Amino acid sequence: MRNKDFISIHDLTIEEINRIFELTKEMKSNPKKFSNSLEGKILALIFEKPSLRTRVSFEVGIRQLGGDAIYLAPSDIQMGKRESVYDVGKTLERMVDAIMIRTFAHKIVLELARAVKIPVINGLTDLLHPCQAMADYFTMIEKKGDLKKLKVVFIGDGNNVCHSLMFGAAKLGVNFWAVTPKGYEPKREIYQLAIEDAKLTGAKINIINDPTEGIKDADVVYTDVWASMGQEAEAEIRKKIFQPYQVNQELFSLAKPDAIFMHCLPAHRGEEVTDDVIDSPNSVVFEEAENRLHVQKAIMYELMKDR
């Protein structure tokens, strides 16, 4: 890849995205071919936010490629409190080959990437979740084929997942709808960047507030929790505001009959989605979760293979 880091899908060219997808497909179908491809490489995993899927997929992924991982919990580092981001980065780059970071403020990832010469992978920030969105679009390709023929609808909070899905849609030529309550739309600066990218691919990026209008004839219906980590104090207020945006069977029935349901997990069943949708034959949430492993292996390989 042109950049040494993987921080945002917006930073990638369509050729780079397709290269990752091609590599993901090959790694998923023939994992033994790459079993020693990152032999001797060490990945540092910085977690300021806990996660099941992110930790397991990166640890398993690097080991399946022949490397190893070091898990660093919030109490191990306390970046910005016990030690500066710069100092953490400059120390780690002398001992490891790449850093994956899952944190709150997006500026921490940017600051870390500026500080070090080794690759930095964005495992999640409050602004973006690019690894998740890459796995999502790879799953859509597996299930639906040509992305440019799809209507992808995200229903709920215009959050980090929504932002990265929007960036991915703009790069890949996907018709994307963000359907949110008023006041909870995606950030304006993300939308504007996506619109610029969409001019090159023909993607249509839409933001509306009516869930019944937005979901009509959708090929892909995607939702996420109403209150993310760090927003717990708003949870009860958000439940009332977001209730009309619950993906239940009544709302999901307005999508195409063969529409797939997606969720980045963990899900709050009975809130943003009901059991009859997430457990239905249309749901691909666990295939989607598995594809985090395969996509991230491809990303790590592309960033670390020649270092």
mmCIF file of C-alpha atoms in Angstrom:
data_model
loop_
_atom_site.group_PDB
_atom_site.id
_atom_site.type_symbol
_atom_site.label_atom_id
_atom_site.label_comp_id
_atom_site.label_asym_id
_atom_site.label_seq_id
_atom_site.Cartn_x
_atom_site.Cartn_y
_atom_site.Cartn_z
ATOM 1 C CA MET A 1 0.000 0.000 0.000
ATOM 2 C CA ARG A 2 1.087 3.598 -0.592
ATOM 3 C CA ASN A 3 0.769 4.439 3.086
ATOM 4 C CA LYS A 4 2.663 2.621 5.797
ATOM 5 C CA ASP A 5 -0.492 2.636 7.971
ATOM 6 C CA PHE A 6 -4.095 1.453 7.815
ATOM 7 C CA ILE A 7 -6.088 4.221 9.477
ATOM 8 C CA SER A 8 -9.023 5.076 7.196
ATOM 9 C CA ILE A 9 -10.603 3.583 4.078
ATOM 10 C CA HIS A 10 -10.619 7.144 2.743
ATOM 11 C CA ASP A 11 -6.803 6.904 2.522
ATOM 12 C CA LEU A 12 -6.923 3.902 0.168
ATOM 13 C CA THR A 13 -7.245 3.714 -3.590
ATOM 14 C CA ILE A 14 -9.826 1.424 -5.139
ATOM 15 C CA GLU A 15 -6.917 -0.696 -6.414
ATOM 16 C CA GLU A 16 -5.598 -1.089 -2.875
ATOM 17 C CA ILE A 17 -9.024 -2.046 -1.547
ATOM 18 C CA ASN A 18 -9.504 -4.629 -4.292
ATOM 19 C CA ARG A 19 -6.005 -5.986 -3.646
ATOM 20 C CA ILE A 20 -6.932 -6.524 0.014
ATOM 21 C CA PHE A 21 -10.152 -8.263 -1.017
ATOM 22 C CA GLU A 22 -8.336 -10.524 -3.496
ATOM 23 C CA LEU A 23 -5.753 -11.405 -0.870
ATOM 24 C CA THR A 24 -8.494 -12.000 1.713
ATOM 25 C CA LYS A 25 -10.242 -14.444 -0.610
ATOM 26 C CA GLU A 26 -6.984 -16.313 -1.233
ATOM 27 C CA MET A 27 -6.055 -16.423 2.447
ATOM 28 C CA LYS A 28 -9.510 -17.638 3.441
ATOM 29 C CA SER A 29 -9.542 -20.435 0.868
ATOM 30 C CA ASN A 30 -5.895 -21.468 1.238
ATOM 31 C CA PRO A 31 -4.587 -20.393 4.670
ATOM 32 C CA LYS A 32 -1.632 -22.797 4.689
ATOM 33 C CA LYS A 33 -0.098 -20.958 1.739
ATOM 34 C CA PHE A 34 0.549 -17.964 4.015
ATOM 35 C CA SER A 35 1.281 -19.830 7.266
ATOM 36 C CA ASN A 36 4.891 -18.598 7.462
ATOM 37 C CA SER A 37 4.528 -15.332 5.555
ATOM 38 C CA LEU A 38 5.075 -13.137 8.633
ATOM 39 C CA GLU A 39 7.399 -15.479 10.497
ATOM 40 C CA GLY A 40 9.275 -13.666 13.253
ATOM 41 C CA LYS A 41 7.076 -10.562 13.071
ATOM 42 C CA ILE A 42 5.620 -9.178 16.310
ATOM 43 C CA LEU A 43 2.399 -7.158 16.511
ATOM 44 C CA ALA A 44 1.673 -4.982 19.558
ATOM 45 C CA LEU A 45 -2.031 -4.793 20.418
ATOM 46 C CA ILE A 46 -2.934 -1.632 22.329
ATOM 47 C CA PHE A 47 -6.438 -1.806 23.823
ATOM 48 C CA GLU A 48 -7.933 1.223 25.529
ATOM 49 C CA LYS A 49 -11.375 -0.179 24.657
ATOM 50 C CA PRO A 50 -12.016 -3.888 25.297
ATOM 51 C CA SER A 51 -13.180 -6.158 22.477
ATOM 52 C CA LEU A 52 -13.829 -9.848 21.842
ATOM 53 C CA ARG A 53 -13.683 -9.852 18.036
ATOM 54 C CA THR A 54 -10.835 -7.372 17.610
ATOM 55 C CA ARG A 55 -8.498 -9.080 20.062
ATOM 56 C CA VAL A 56 -9.179 -12.642 18.940
ATOM 57 C CA SER A 57 -9.112 -11.869 15.211
ATOM 58 C CA PHE A 58 -5.799 -9.994 15.384
ATOM 59 C CA GLU A 59 -4.113 -12.478 17.742
ATOM 60 C CA VAL A 60 -5.260 -15.513 15.789
ATOM 61 C CA GLY A 61 -4.560 -13.758 12.482
ATOM 62 C CA ILE A 62 -0.939 -12.832 13.176
ATOM 63 C CA ARG A 63 -0.243 -16.333 14.518
ATOM 64 C CA GLN A 64 -1.804 -17.966 11.465
ATOM 65 C CA LEU A 65 0.643 -15.893 9.407
ATOM 66 C CA GLY A 66 3.594 -17.159 11.455
ATOM 67 C CA GLY A 67 4.047 -14.128 13.695
ATOM 68 C CA ASP A 68 3.077 -13.365 17.281
ATOM 69 C CA ALA A 69 1.216 -10.720 19.267
ATOM 70 C CA ILE A 70 1.637 -8.873 22.557
ATOM 71 C CA TYR A 71 -1.575 -7.726 24.250
ATOM 72 C CA LEU A 72 -1.359 -4.394 26.084
ATOM 73 C CA ALA A 73 -4.354 -3.648 28.311
ATOM 74 C CA PRO A 74 -5.445 -0.113 29.303
ATOM 75 C CA SER A 75 -3.751 -0.523 32.694
ATOM 76 C CA ASP A 76 -0.445 -1.452 31.024
ATOM 77 C CA ILE A 77 0.072 1.874 29.261
ATOM 78 C CA GLN A 78 -2.453 4.606 30.168
ATOM 79 C CA MET A 79 -1.430 6.689 27.161
ATOM 80 C CA GLY A 80 -1.577 10.410 27.725
ATOM 81 C CA LYS A 81 -1.699 9.901 31.495
ATOM 82 C CA ARG A 82 1.154 7.679 32.620
ATOM 83 C CA GLU A 83 3.115 8.190 29.405
ATOM 84 C CA SER A 84 2.745 10.259 26.259
ATOM 85 C CA VAL A 85 1.534 8.751 22.986
ATOM 86 C CA TYR A 86 4.840 9.760 21.399
ATOM 87 C CA ASP A 87 6.948 8.013 24.035
ATOM 88 C CA VAL A 88 4.841 4.856 23.889
ATOM 89 C CA GLY A 89 5.218 4.748 20.118
ATOM 90 C CA LYS A 90 8.959 5.422 20.071
ATOM 91 C CA THR A 91 9.515 2.665 22.636
ATOM 92 C CA LEU A 92 7.388 0.089 20.840
ATOM 93 C CA GLU A 93 8.893 0.691 17.406
ATOM 94 C CA ARG A 94 12.263 -0.515 18.739
ATOM 95 C CA MET A 95 10.761 -3.822 19.852
ATOM 96 C CA VAL A 96 7.853 -4.742 17.554
ATOM 97 C CA ASP A 97 7.109 -4.697 13.812
ATOM 98 C CA ALA A 98 3.633 -3.108 13.847
ATOM 99 C CA ILE A 99 1.024 -1.691 16.201
ATOM 100 C CA MET A 100 -2.720 -2.240 16.270
ATOM 101 C CA ILE A 101 -4.551 0.268 18.455
ATOM 102 C CA ARG A 102 -8.168 0.298 19.613
ATOM 103 C CA THR A 103 -8.863 3.551 21.412
ATOM 104 C CA PHE A 104 -11.295 6.422 21.950
ATOM 105 C CA ALA A 105 -9.999 9.649 20.367
ATOM 106 C CA HIS A 106 -9.052 9.396 16.685
ATOM 107 C CA LYS A 107 -6.258 11.908 17.210
ATOM 108 C CA ILE A 108 -4.389 9.330 19.316
ATOM 109 C CA VAL A 109 -4.079 7.002 16.309
ATOM 110 C CA LEU A 110 -2.931 9.874 14.105
ATOM 111 C CA GLU A 111 -0.391 11.002 16.694
ATOM 112 C CA LEU A 112 0.923 7.467 17.115
ATOM 113 C CA ALA A 113 1.261 6.981 13.343
ATOM 114 C CA ARG A 114 3.205 10.248 13.047
ATOM 115 C CA ALA A 115 5.543 9.210 15.855
ATOM 116 C CA VAL A 116 6.640 5.833 14.499
ATOM 117 C CA LYS A 117 8.148 4.364 11.344
ATOM 118 C CA ILE A 118 6.428 0.988 11.726
ATOM 119 C CA PRO A 119 2.842 0.382 10.511
ATOM 120 C CA VAL A 120 -0.091 1.438 12.682
ATOM 121 C CA ILE A 121 -3.477 -0.255 12.217
ATOM 122 C CA ASN A 122 -6.641 1.447 13.392
ATOM 123 C CA GLY A 123 -8.592 -1.215 15.309
ATOM 124 C CA LEU A 124 -11.291 1.335 16.198
ATOM 125 C CA THR A 125 -11.655 4.952 17.263
ATOM 126 C CA ASP A 126 -14.696 7.027 18.115
ATOM 127 C CA LEU A 127 -14.548 8.369 14.554
ATOM 128 C CA LEU A 128 -13.787 5.316 12.398
ATOM 129 C CA HIS A 129 -13.838 1.505 12.339
ATOM 130 C CA PRO A 130 -12.128 0.680 9.032
ATOM 131 C CA CYS A 131 -11.267 -2.995 9.665
ATOM 132 C CA GLN A 132 -14.919 -3.698 10.399
ATOM 133 C CA ALA A 133 -16.129 -1.956 7.248
ATOM 134 C CA MET A 134 -13.600 -3.815 5.093
ATOM 135 C CA ALA A 135 -14.855 -7.116 6.512
ATOM 136 C CA ASP A 136 -18.430 -5.960 5.907
ATOM 137 C CA TYR A 137 -17.888 -5.194 2.238
ATOM 138 C CA PHE A 138 -15.979 -8.438 1.737
ATOM 139 C CA THR A 139 -18.975 -10.269 3.239
ATOM 140 C CA MET A 140 -21.328 -8.420 0.886
ATOM 141 C CA ILE A 141 -19.212 -9.511 -2.084
ATOM 142 C CA GLU A 142 -19.390 -13.123 -0.894
ATOM 143 C CA LYS A 143 -23.148 -12.986 -0.427
ATOM 144 C CA LYS A 144 -24.273 -10.595 -3.162
ATOM 145 C CA GLY A 145 -21.541 -10.294 -5.783
ATOM 146 C CA ASP A 146 -21.328 -6.943 -7.572
ATOM 147 C CA LEU A 147 -21.351 -4.192 -4.943
ATOM 148 C CA LYS A 148 -22.333 -1.490 -7.417
ATOM 149 C CA LYS A 149 -25.761 -3.052 -7.845
ATOM 150 C CA LEU A 150 -26.543 -2.926 -4.129
ATOM 151 C CA LYS A 151 -28.527 -0.587 -1.924
ATOM 152 C CA VAL A 152 -26.813 -0.670 1.470
ATOM 153 C CA VAL A 153 -28.797 0.860 4.334
ATOM 154 C CA PHE A 154 -27.331 1.652 7.755
ATOM 155 C CA ILE A 155 -30.024 2.324 10.378
ATOM 156 C CA GLY A 156 -29.261 3.869 13.761
ATOM 157 C CA ASP A 157 -26.561 6.174 15.102
ATOM 158 C CA GLY A 158 -24.287 7.924 12.592
ATOM 159 C CA ASN A 159 -21.270 6.555 14.414
ATOM 160 C CA ASN A 160 -17.781 5.255 13.637
ATOM 161 C CA VAL A 161 -19.103 2.154 11.862
ATOM 162 C CA CYS A 162 -21.458 4.273 9.765
ATOM 163 C CA HIS A 163 -18.567 6.606 8.870
ATOM 164 C CA SER A 164 -16.322 3.790 7.659
ATOM 165 C CA LEU A 165 -19.157 2.126 5.740
ATOM 166 C CA MET A 166 -19.794 5.484 4.070
ATOM 167 C CA PHE A 167 -16.126 5.840 3.102
ATOM 168 C CA GLY A 168 -16.144 2.287 1.752
ATOM 169 C CA ALA A 169 -19.303 2.879 -0.264
ATOM 170 C CA ALA A 170 -17.861 6.017 -1.831
ATOM 171 C CA LYS A 171 -14.652 4.208 -2.846
ATOM 172 C CA LEU A 172 -16.445 1.097 -4.134
ATOM 173 C CA GLY A 173 -19.334 2.744 -5.977
ATOM 174 C CA VAL A 174 -22.029 1.497 -3.604
ATOM 175 C CA ASN A 175 -25.378 3.244 -3.111
ATOM 176 C CA PHE A 176 -25.365 3.940 0.621
ATOM 177 C CA TRP A 177 -28.121 5.257 2.878
ATOM 178 C CA ALA A 178 -27.516 6.431 6.443
ATOM 179 C CA VAL A 179 -30.875 6.473 8.243
ATOM 180 C CA THR A 180 -30.675 8.200 11.624
ATOM 181 C CA PRO A 181 -32.751 10.275 14.040
ATOM 182 C CA LYS A 182 -32.384 14.020 13.650
ATOM 183 C CA GLY A 183 -29.270 15.194 15.450
ATOM 184 C CA TYR A 184 -27.563 11.814 15.147
ATOM 185 C CA GLU A 185 -26.497 11.994 11.507
ATOM 186 C CA PRO A 186 -22.919 11.133 10.423
ATOM 187 C CA LYS A 187 -20.381 13.907 10.895
ATOM 188 C CA ARG A 188 -20.530 16.545 8.175
ATOM 189 C CA GLU A 189 -16.811 16.345 7.403
ATOM 190 C CA ILE A 190 -17.022 12.581 6.826
ATOM 191 C CA TYR A 191 -20.017 13.018 4.534
ATOM 192 C CA GLN A 192 -18.260 15.717 2.512
ATOM 193 C CA LEU A 193 -15.133 13.581 2.041
ATOM 194 C CA ALA A 194 -17.306 10.646 0.970
ATOM 195 C CA ILE A 195 -19.186 12.806 -1.525
ATOM 196 C CA GLU A 196 -15.877 13.847 -3.113
ATOM 197 C CA ASP A 197 -14.784 10.208 -3.433
ATOM 198 C CA ALA A 198 -18.208 9.255 -4.789
ATOM 199 C CA LYS A 199 -17.774 11.628 -7.729
ATOM 200 C CA LEU A 200 -15.105 9.277 -9.054
ATOM 201 C CA THR A 201 -17.090 6.057 -8.649
ATOM 202 C CA GLY A 202 -20.708 7.070 -9.182
ATOM 203 C CA ALA A 203 -21.740 6.068 -5.665
ATOM 204 C CA LYS A 204 -24.842 7.694 -4.214
ATOM 205 C CA ILE A 205 -24.481 8.746 -0.583
ATOM 206 C CA ASN A 206 -27.748 9.585 1.167
ATOM 207 C CA ILE A 207 -28.596 10.739 4.695
ATOM 208 C CA ILE A 208 -32.263 10.696 5.736
ATOM 209 C CA ASN A 209 -34.317 10.437 8.935
ATOM 210 C CA ASP A 210 -37.236 8.199 7.899
ATOM 211 C CA PRO A 211 -36.480 4.488 8.526
ATOM 212 C CA THR A 212 -39.407 3.162 6.480
ATOM 213 C CA GLU A 213 -38.387 5.248 3.486
ATOM 214 C CA GLY A 214 -34.693 4.414 3.853
ATOM 215 C CA ILE A 215 -35.025 0.646 4.154
ATOM 216 C CA LYS A 216 -37.368 0.224 1.188
ATOM 217 C CA ASP A 217 -35.914 -2.199 -1.398
ATOM 218 C CA ALA A 218 -32.611 -2.499 0.509
ATOM 219 C CA ASP A 219 -30.224 -5.307 -0.432
ATOM 220 C CA VAL A 220 -28.267 -4.951 2.804
ATOM 221 C CA VAL A 221 -29.648 -3.751 6.143
ATOM 222 C CA TYR A 222 -27.050 -2.866 8.774
ATOM 223 C CA THR A 223 -27.438 -1.631 12.331
ATOM 224 C CA ASP A 224 -25.324 -1.085 15.434
ATOM 225 C CA VAL A 225 -25.844 -0.388 19.131
ATOM 226 C CA TRP A 226 -27.587 2.845 20.012
ATOM 227 C CA ALA A 227 -25.048 3.821 22.685
ATOM 228 C CA SER A 228 -21.384 2.954 22.110
ATOM 229 C CA MET A 229 -18.668 2.621 24.757
ATOM 230 C CA GLY A 230 -18.247 5.988 26.402
ATOM 231 C CA GLN A 231 -21.895 6.932 25.825
ATOM 232 C CA GLU A 232 -23.378 4.921 28.699
ATOM 233 C CA ALA A 233 -24.743 8.057 30.383
ATOM 234 C CA GLU A 234 -26.899 8.696 27.295
ATOM 235 C CA ALA A 235 -28.220 5.141 27.036
ATOM 236 C CA GLU A 236 -31.700 5.697 28.468
ATOM 237 C CA ILE A 237 -32.303 8.882 26.466
ATOM 238 C CA ARG A 238 -31.076 7.193 23.302
ATOM 239 C CA LYS A 239 -33.419 4.219 23.807
ATOM 240 C CA LYS A 240 -36.421 6.521 23.516
ATOM 241 C CA ILE A 241 -35.068 8.454 20.541
ATOM 242 C CA PHE A 242 -33.924 5.370 18.609
ATOM 243 C CA GLN A 243 -36.894 3.083 19.272
ATOM 244 C CA PRO A 244 -38.506 3.831 15.859
ATOM 245 C CA TYR A 245 -35.196 2.736 14.283
ATOM 246 C CA GLN A 246 -35.261 -0.762 15.758
ATOM 247 C CA VAL A 247 -34.674 -3.344 13.030
ATOM 248 C CA ASN A 248 -37.563 -5.687 13.776
ATOM 249 C CA GLN A 249 -39.389 -8.017 11.415
ATOM 250 C CA GLU A 250 -41.940 -5.367 10.475
ATOM 251 C CA LEU A 251 -39.271 -2.885 9.389
ATOM 252 C CA PHE A 252 -37.003 -5.521 7.828
ATOM 253 C CA SER A 253 -39.883 -6.788 5.693
ATOM 254 C CA LEU A 254 -39.724 -3.516 3.714
ATOM 255 C CA ALA A 255 -36.301 -4.511 2.369
ATOM 256 C CA LYS A 256 -35.955 -6.917 -0.548
ATOM 257 C CA PRO A 257 -36.986 -10.513 0.244
ATOM 258 C CA ASP A 258 -33.392 -11.689 -0.168
ATOM 259 C CA ALA A 259 -31.869 -8.791 1.778
ATOM 260 C CA ILE A 260 -29.122 -9.694 4.223
ATOM 261 C CA PHE A 261 -28.921 -8.390 7.779
ATOM 262 C CA MET A 262 -25.587 -7.213 9.187
ATOM 263 C CA HIS A 263 -24.361 -6.038 12.590
ATOM 264 C CA CYS A 264 -20.782 -5.440 13.745
ATOM 265 C CA LEU A 265 -21.543 -6.992 17.177
ATOM 266 C CA PRO A 266 -21.880 -7.039 20.095
ATOM 267 C CA ALA A 267 -25.641 -6.659 19.676
ATOM 268 C CA HIS A 268 -28.085 -5.463 22.285
ATOM 269 C CA ARG A 269 -30.884 -7.822 21.397
ATOM 270 C CA GLY A 270 -34.300 -6.304 21.899
ATOM 271 C CA GLU A 271 -32.945 -2.802 21.379
ATOM 272 C CA GLU A 272 -31.485 -2.016 17.936
ATOM 273 C CA VAL A 273 -32.436 -5.458 16.590
ATOM 274 C CA THR A 274 -34.898 -8.195 17.537
ATOM 275 C CA ASP A 275 -34.115 -11.902 17.778
ATOM 276 C CA ASP A 276 -36.341 -12.782 14.836
ATOM 277 C CA VAL A 277 -34.127 -10.668 12.557
ATOM 278 C CA ILE A 278 -30.640 -11.354 13.905
ATOM 279 C CA ASP A 279 -31.333 -15.098 14.115
ATOM 280 C CA SER A 280 -33.140 -15.295 10.768
ATOM 281 C CA PRO A 281 -31.788 -17.020 7.637
ATOM 282 C CA ASN A 282 -31.170 -13.511 6.231
ATOM 283 C CA SER A 283 -28.660 -12.721 8.964
ATOM 284 C CA VAL A 284 -24.941 -13.002 8.170
ATOM 285 C CA VAL A 285 -23.596 -11.500 11.397
ATOM 286 C CA PHE A 286 -21.347 -14.432 12.292
ATOM 287 C CA GLU A 287 -19.939 -14.820 8.770
ATOM 288 C CA GLU A 288 -19.264 -11.087 8.998
ATOM 289 C CA ALA A 289 -17.483 -11.572 12.344
ATOM 290 C CA GLU A 290 -15.337 -14.383 10.923
ATOM 291 C CA ASN A 291 -14.329 -12.207 7.987
ATOM 292 C CA ARG A 292 -12.686 -9.767 10.388
ATOM 293 C CA LEU A 293 -10.010 -12.456 10.786
ATOM 294 C CA HIS A 294 -9.427 -12.939 7.062
ATOM 295 C CA VAL A 295 -9.494 -9.265 6.064
ATOM 296 C CA GLN A 296 -7.165 -8.243 8.883
ATOM 297 C CA LYS A 297 -4.717 -10.998 7.901
ATOM 298 C CA ALA A 298 -4.605 -9.461 4.428
ATOM 299 C CA ILE A 299 -4.091 -5.971 5.878
ATOM 300 C CA MET A 300 -1.300 -7.137 8.184
ATOM 301 C CA TYR A 301 0.382 -9.012 5.343
ATOM 302 C CA GLU A 302 0.298 -5.993 3.036
ATOM 303 C CA LEU A 303 1.728 -3.693 5.718
ATOM 304 C CA MET A 304 4.278 -6.005 7.331
ATOM 305 C CA LYS A 305 5.559 -8.394 4.649
ATOM 306 C CA ASP A 306 8.505 -6.250 3.491
ATOM 307 C CA ARG A 307 9.493 -4.731 6.840
#
